[in-house]
mmCIF file of C-alpha atoms and ligand atoms in Angstrom:
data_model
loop_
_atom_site.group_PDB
_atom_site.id
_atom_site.type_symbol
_atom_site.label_atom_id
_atom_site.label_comp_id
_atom_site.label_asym_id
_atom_site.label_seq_id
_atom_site.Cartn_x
_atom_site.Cartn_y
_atom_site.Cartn_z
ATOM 1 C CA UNK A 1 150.266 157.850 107.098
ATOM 2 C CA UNK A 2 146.515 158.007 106.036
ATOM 3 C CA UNK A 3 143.744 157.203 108.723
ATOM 4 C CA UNK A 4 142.810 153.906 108.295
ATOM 5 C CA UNK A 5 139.109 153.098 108.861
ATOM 6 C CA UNK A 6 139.688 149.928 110.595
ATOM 7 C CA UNK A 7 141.974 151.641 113.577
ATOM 8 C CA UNK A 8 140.302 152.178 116.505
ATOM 9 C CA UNK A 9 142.432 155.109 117.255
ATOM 10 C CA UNK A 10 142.112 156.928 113.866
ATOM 11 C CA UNK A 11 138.162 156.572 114.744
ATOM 12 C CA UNK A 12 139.072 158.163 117.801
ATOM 13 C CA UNK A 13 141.071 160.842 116.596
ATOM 14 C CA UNK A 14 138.170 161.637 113.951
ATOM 15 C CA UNK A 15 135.432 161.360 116.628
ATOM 16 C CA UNK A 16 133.858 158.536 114.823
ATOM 17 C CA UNK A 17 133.859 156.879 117.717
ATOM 18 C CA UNK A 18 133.609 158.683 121.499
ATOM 19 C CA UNK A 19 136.577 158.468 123.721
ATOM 20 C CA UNK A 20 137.143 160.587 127.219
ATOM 21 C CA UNK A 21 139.710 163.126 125.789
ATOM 22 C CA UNK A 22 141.811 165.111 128.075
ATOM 23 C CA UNK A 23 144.287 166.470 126.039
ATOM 24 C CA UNK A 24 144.428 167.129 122.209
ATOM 25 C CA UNK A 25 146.603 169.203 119.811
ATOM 26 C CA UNK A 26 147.833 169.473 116.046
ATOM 27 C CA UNK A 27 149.770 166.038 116.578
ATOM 28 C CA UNK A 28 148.386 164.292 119.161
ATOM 29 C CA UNK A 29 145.421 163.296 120.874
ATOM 30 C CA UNK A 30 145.112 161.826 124.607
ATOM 31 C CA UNK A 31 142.548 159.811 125.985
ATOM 32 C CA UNK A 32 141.256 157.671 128.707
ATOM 33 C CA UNK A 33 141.829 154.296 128.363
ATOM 34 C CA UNK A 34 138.343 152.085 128.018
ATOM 35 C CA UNK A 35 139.764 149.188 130.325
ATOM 36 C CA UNK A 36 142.290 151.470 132.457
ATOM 37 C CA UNK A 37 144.897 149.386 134.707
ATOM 38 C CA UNK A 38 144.570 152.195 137.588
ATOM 39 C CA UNK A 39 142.256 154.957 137.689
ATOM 40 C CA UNK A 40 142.970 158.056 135.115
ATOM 41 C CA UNK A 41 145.088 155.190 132.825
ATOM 42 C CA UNK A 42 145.892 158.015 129.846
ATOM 43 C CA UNK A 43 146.639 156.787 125.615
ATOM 44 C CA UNK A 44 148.292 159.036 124.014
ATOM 45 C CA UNK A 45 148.239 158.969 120.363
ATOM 46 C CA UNK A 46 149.870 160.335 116.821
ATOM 47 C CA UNK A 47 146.765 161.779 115.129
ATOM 48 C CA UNK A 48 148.577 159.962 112.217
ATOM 49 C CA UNK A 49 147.962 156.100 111.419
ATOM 50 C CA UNK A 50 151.504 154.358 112.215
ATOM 51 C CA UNK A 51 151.790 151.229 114.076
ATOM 52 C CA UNK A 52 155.194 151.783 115.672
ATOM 53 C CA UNK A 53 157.266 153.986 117.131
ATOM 54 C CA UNK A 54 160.416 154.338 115.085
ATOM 55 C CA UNK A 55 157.839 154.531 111.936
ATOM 56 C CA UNK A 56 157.101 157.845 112.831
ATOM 57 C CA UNK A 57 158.963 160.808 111.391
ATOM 58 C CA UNK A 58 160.876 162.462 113.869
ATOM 59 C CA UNK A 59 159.039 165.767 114.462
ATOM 60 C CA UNK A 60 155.581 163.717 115.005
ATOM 61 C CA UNK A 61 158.146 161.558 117.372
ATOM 62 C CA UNK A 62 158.861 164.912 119.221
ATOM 63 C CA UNK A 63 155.609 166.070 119.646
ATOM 64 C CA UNK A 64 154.246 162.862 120.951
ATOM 65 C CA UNK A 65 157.038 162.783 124.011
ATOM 66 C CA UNK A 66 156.125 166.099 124.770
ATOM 67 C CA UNK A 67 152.782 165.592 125.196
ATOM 68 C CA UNK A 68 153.494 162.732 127.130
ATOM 69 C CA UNK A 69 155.592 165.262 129.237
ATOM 70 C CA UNK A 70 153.274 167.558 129.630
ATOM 71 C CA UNK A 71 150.297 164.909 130.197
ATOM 72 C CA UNK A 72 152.046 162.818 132.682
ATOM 73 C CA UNK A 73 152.261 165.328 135.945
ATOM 74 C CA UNK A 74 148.822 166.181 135.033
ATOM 75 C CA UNK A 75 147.682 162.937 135.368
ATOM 76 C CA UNK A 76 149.340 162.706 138.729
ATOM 77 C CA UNK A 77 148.122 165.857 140.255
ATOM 78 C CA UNK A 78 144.595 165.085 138.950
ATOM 79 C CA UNK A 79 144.597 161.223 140.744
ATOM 80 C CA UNK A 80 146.601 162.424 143.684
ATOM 81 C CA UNK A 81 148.767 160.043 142.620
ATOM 82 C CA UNK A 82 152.937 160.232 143.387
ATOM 83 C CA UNK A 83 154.404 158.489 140.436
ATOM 84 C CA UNK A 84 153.329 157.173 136.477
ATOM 85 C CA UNK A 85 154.390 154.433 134.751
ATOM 86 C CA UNK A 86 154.857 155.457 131.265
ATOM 87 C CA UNK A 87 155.319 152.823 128.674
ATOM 88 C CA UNK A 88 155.102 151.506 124.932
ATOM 89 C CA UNK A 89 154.512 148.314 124.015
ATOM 90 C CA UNK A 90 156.140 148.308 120.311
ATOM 91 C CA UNK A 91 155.126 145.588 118.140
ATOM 92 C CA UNK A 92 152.891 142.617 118.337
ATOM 93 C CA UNK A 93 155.756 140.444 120.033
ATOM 94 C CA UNK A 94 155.501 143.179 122.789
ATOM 95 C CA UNK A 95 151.883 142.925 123.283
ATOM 96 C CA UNK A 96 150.682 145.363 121.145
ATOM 97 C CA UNK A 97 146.955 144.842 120.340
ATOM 98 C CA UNK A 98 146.054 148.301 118.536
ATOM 99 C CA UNK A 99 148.638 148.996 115.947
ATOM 100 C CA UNK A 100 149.035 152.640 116.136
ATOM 101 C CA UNK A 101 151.194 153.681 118.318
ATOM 102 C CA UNK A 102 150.309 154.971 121.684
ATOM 103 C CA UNK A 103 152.094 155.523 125.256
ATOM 104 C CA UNK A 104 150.360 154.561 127.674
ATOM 105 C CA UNK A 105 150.824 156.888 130.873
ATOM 106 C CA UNK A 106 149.541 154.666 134.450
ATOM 107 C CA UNK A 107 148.885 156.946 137.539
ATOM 108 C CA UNK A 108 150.620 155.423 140.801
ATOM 109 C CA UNK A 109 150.408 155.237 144.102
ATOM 110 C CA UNK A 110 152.703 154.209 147.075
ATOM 111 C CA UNK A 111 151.330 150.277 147.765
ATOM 112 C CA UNK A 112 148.759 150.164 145.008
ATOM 113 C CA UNK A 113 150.538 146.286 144.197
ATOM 114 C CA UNK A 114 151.397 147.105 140.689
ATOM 115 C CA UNK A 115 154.869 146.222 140.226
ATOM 116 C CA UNK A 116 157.054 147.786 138.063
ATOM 117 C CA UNK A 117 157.847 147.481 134.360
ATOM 118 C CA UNK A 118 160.686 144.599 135.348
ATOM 119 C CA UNK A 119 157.822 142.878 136.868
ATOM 120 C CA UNK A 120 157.085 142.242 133.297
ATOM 121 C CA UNK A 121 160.051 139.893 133.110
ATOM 122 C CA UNK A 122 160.022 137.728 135.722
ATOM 123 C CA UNK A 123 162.548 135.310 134.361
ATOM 124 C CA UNK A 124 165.929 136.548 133.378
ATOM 125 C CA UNK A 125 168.549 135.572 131.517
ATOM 126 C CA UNK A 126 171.990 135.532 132.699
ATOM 127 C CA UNK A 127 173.657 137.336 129.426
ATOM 128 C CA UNK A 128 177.736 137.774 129.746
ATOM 129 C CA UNK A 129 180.350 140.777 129.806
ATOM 130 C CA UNK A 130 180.913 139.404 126.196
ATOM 131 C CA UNK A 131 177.651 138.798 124.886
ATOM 132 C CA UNK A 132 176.433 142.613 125.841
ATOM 133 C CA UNK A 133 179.441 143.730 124.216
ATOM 134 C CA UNK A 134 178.465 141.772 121.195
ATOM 135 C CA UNK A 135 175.398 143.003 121.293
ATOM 136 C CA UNK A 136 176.634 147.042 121.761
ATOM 137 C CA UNK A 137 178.518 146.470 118.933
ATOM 138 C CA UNK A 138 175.588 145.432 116.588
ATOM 139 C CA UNK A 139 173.393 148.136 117.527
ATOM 140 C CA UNK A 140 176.080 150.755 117.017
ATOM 141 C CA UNK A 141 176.681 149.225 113.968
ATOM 142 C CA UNK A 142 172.828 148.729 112.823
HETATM 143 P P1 LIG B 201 148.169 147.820 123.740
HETATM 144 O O1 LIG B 201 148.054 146.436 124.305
HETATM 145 O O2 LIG B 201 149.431 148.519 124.187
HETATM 146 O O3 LIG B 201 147.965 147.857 122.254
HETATM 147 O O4 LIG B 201 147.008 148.640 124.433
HETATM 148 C C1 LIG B 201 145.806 148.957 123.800
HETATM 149 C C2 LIG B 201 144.968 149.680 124.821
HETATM 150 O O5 LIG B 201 143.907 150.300 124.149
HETATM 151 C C3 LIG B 201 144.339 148.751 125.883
HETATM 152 O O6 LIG B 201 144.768 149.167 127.173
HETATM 153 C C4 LIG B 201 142.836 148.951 125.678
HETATM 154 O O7 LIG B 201 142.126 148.942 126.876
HETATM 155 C C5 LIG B 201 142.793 150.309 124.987
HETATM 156 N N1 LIG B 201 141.632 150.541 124.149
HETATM 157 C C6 LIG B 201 141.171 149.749 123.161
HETATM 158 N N2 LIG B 201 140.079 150.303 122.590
HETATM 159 C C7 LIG B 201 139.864 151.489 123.233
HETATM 160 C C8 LIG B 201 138.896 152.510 123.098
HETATM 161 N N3 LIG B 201 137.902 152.457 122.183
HETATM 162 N N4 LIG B 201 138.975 153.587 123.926
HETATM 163 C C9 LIG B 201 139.963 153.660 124.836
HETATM 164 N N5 LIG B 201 140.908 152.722 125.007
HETATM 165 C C10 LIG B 201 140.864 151.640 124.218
#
């Protein structure tokens, strides 16, 4: 999709506005993220303007997961860091504030007190053999 000249991202990805890259190519671009959770807290970005993930076509798709597989140990290696938490929130429901997609990709450490992603969730529901079966059988079908 066309940049749009109200995303903060597309202004990224045109330099309009500055951002700390550390990674860039013909689909993607990779940043540092302005308010970062842990140090070296990467975006990385569709140079294309579309909010969510299954919008995008599937070879921008591609190239966006391998950058994020490429990206990710580097992130570690430069942080001295052990682990990443890699994640996407998808939609506004989700927590989405910018609405062009982007994975963000967390450095960790061993006792840093970040939880993980099912920290996220700290209620959960009690769903039945039945009900997940029901709910296979839709997203097969869907
Ligand atoms: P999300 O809630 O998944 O949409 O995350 C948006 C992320 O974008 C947040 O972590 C922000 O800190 C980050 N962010 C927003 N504006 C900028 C910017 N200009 N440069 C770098 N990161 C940004």
């Amino acid at each position: 999709m066309a940049a749009s000249a109200t995303c903060v991202f597309c202004r990224i990805v045109s330099g309009d506005i500055p951002a700390t890259k550390v990674h860039e190519d013909a689909h993607v671009v990779a940043f540092l993220d302005v308010q970062p959770l842990r140090p070296g807290h990467v975006l990385v970005v569709p140079r294309s303007h579309v909010a969510r993930l299954h919008d995008m076509p599937h070879a921008e798709a591609d190239a966006l997961w391998r950058a994020v597989h490429a990206i990710a140990p580097r992130a570690e290696k430069a942080l001295g860091a052990s682990a990443t938490t890699i994640g996407v929130n998808n939609g506004r429901a989700s927590g989405q504030e910018v609405p062009h997609v982007h994975v963000h990709i967390v450095p960790r450490k061993e006792g840093d007190g970040a939880g993980p992603f099912h920290a996220a969730f700290p209620d959960r529901p009690s769903v039945t053999r039945e009900e997940m079966q029901a709910i296979a059988e839709r997203m097969r079908s869907g």
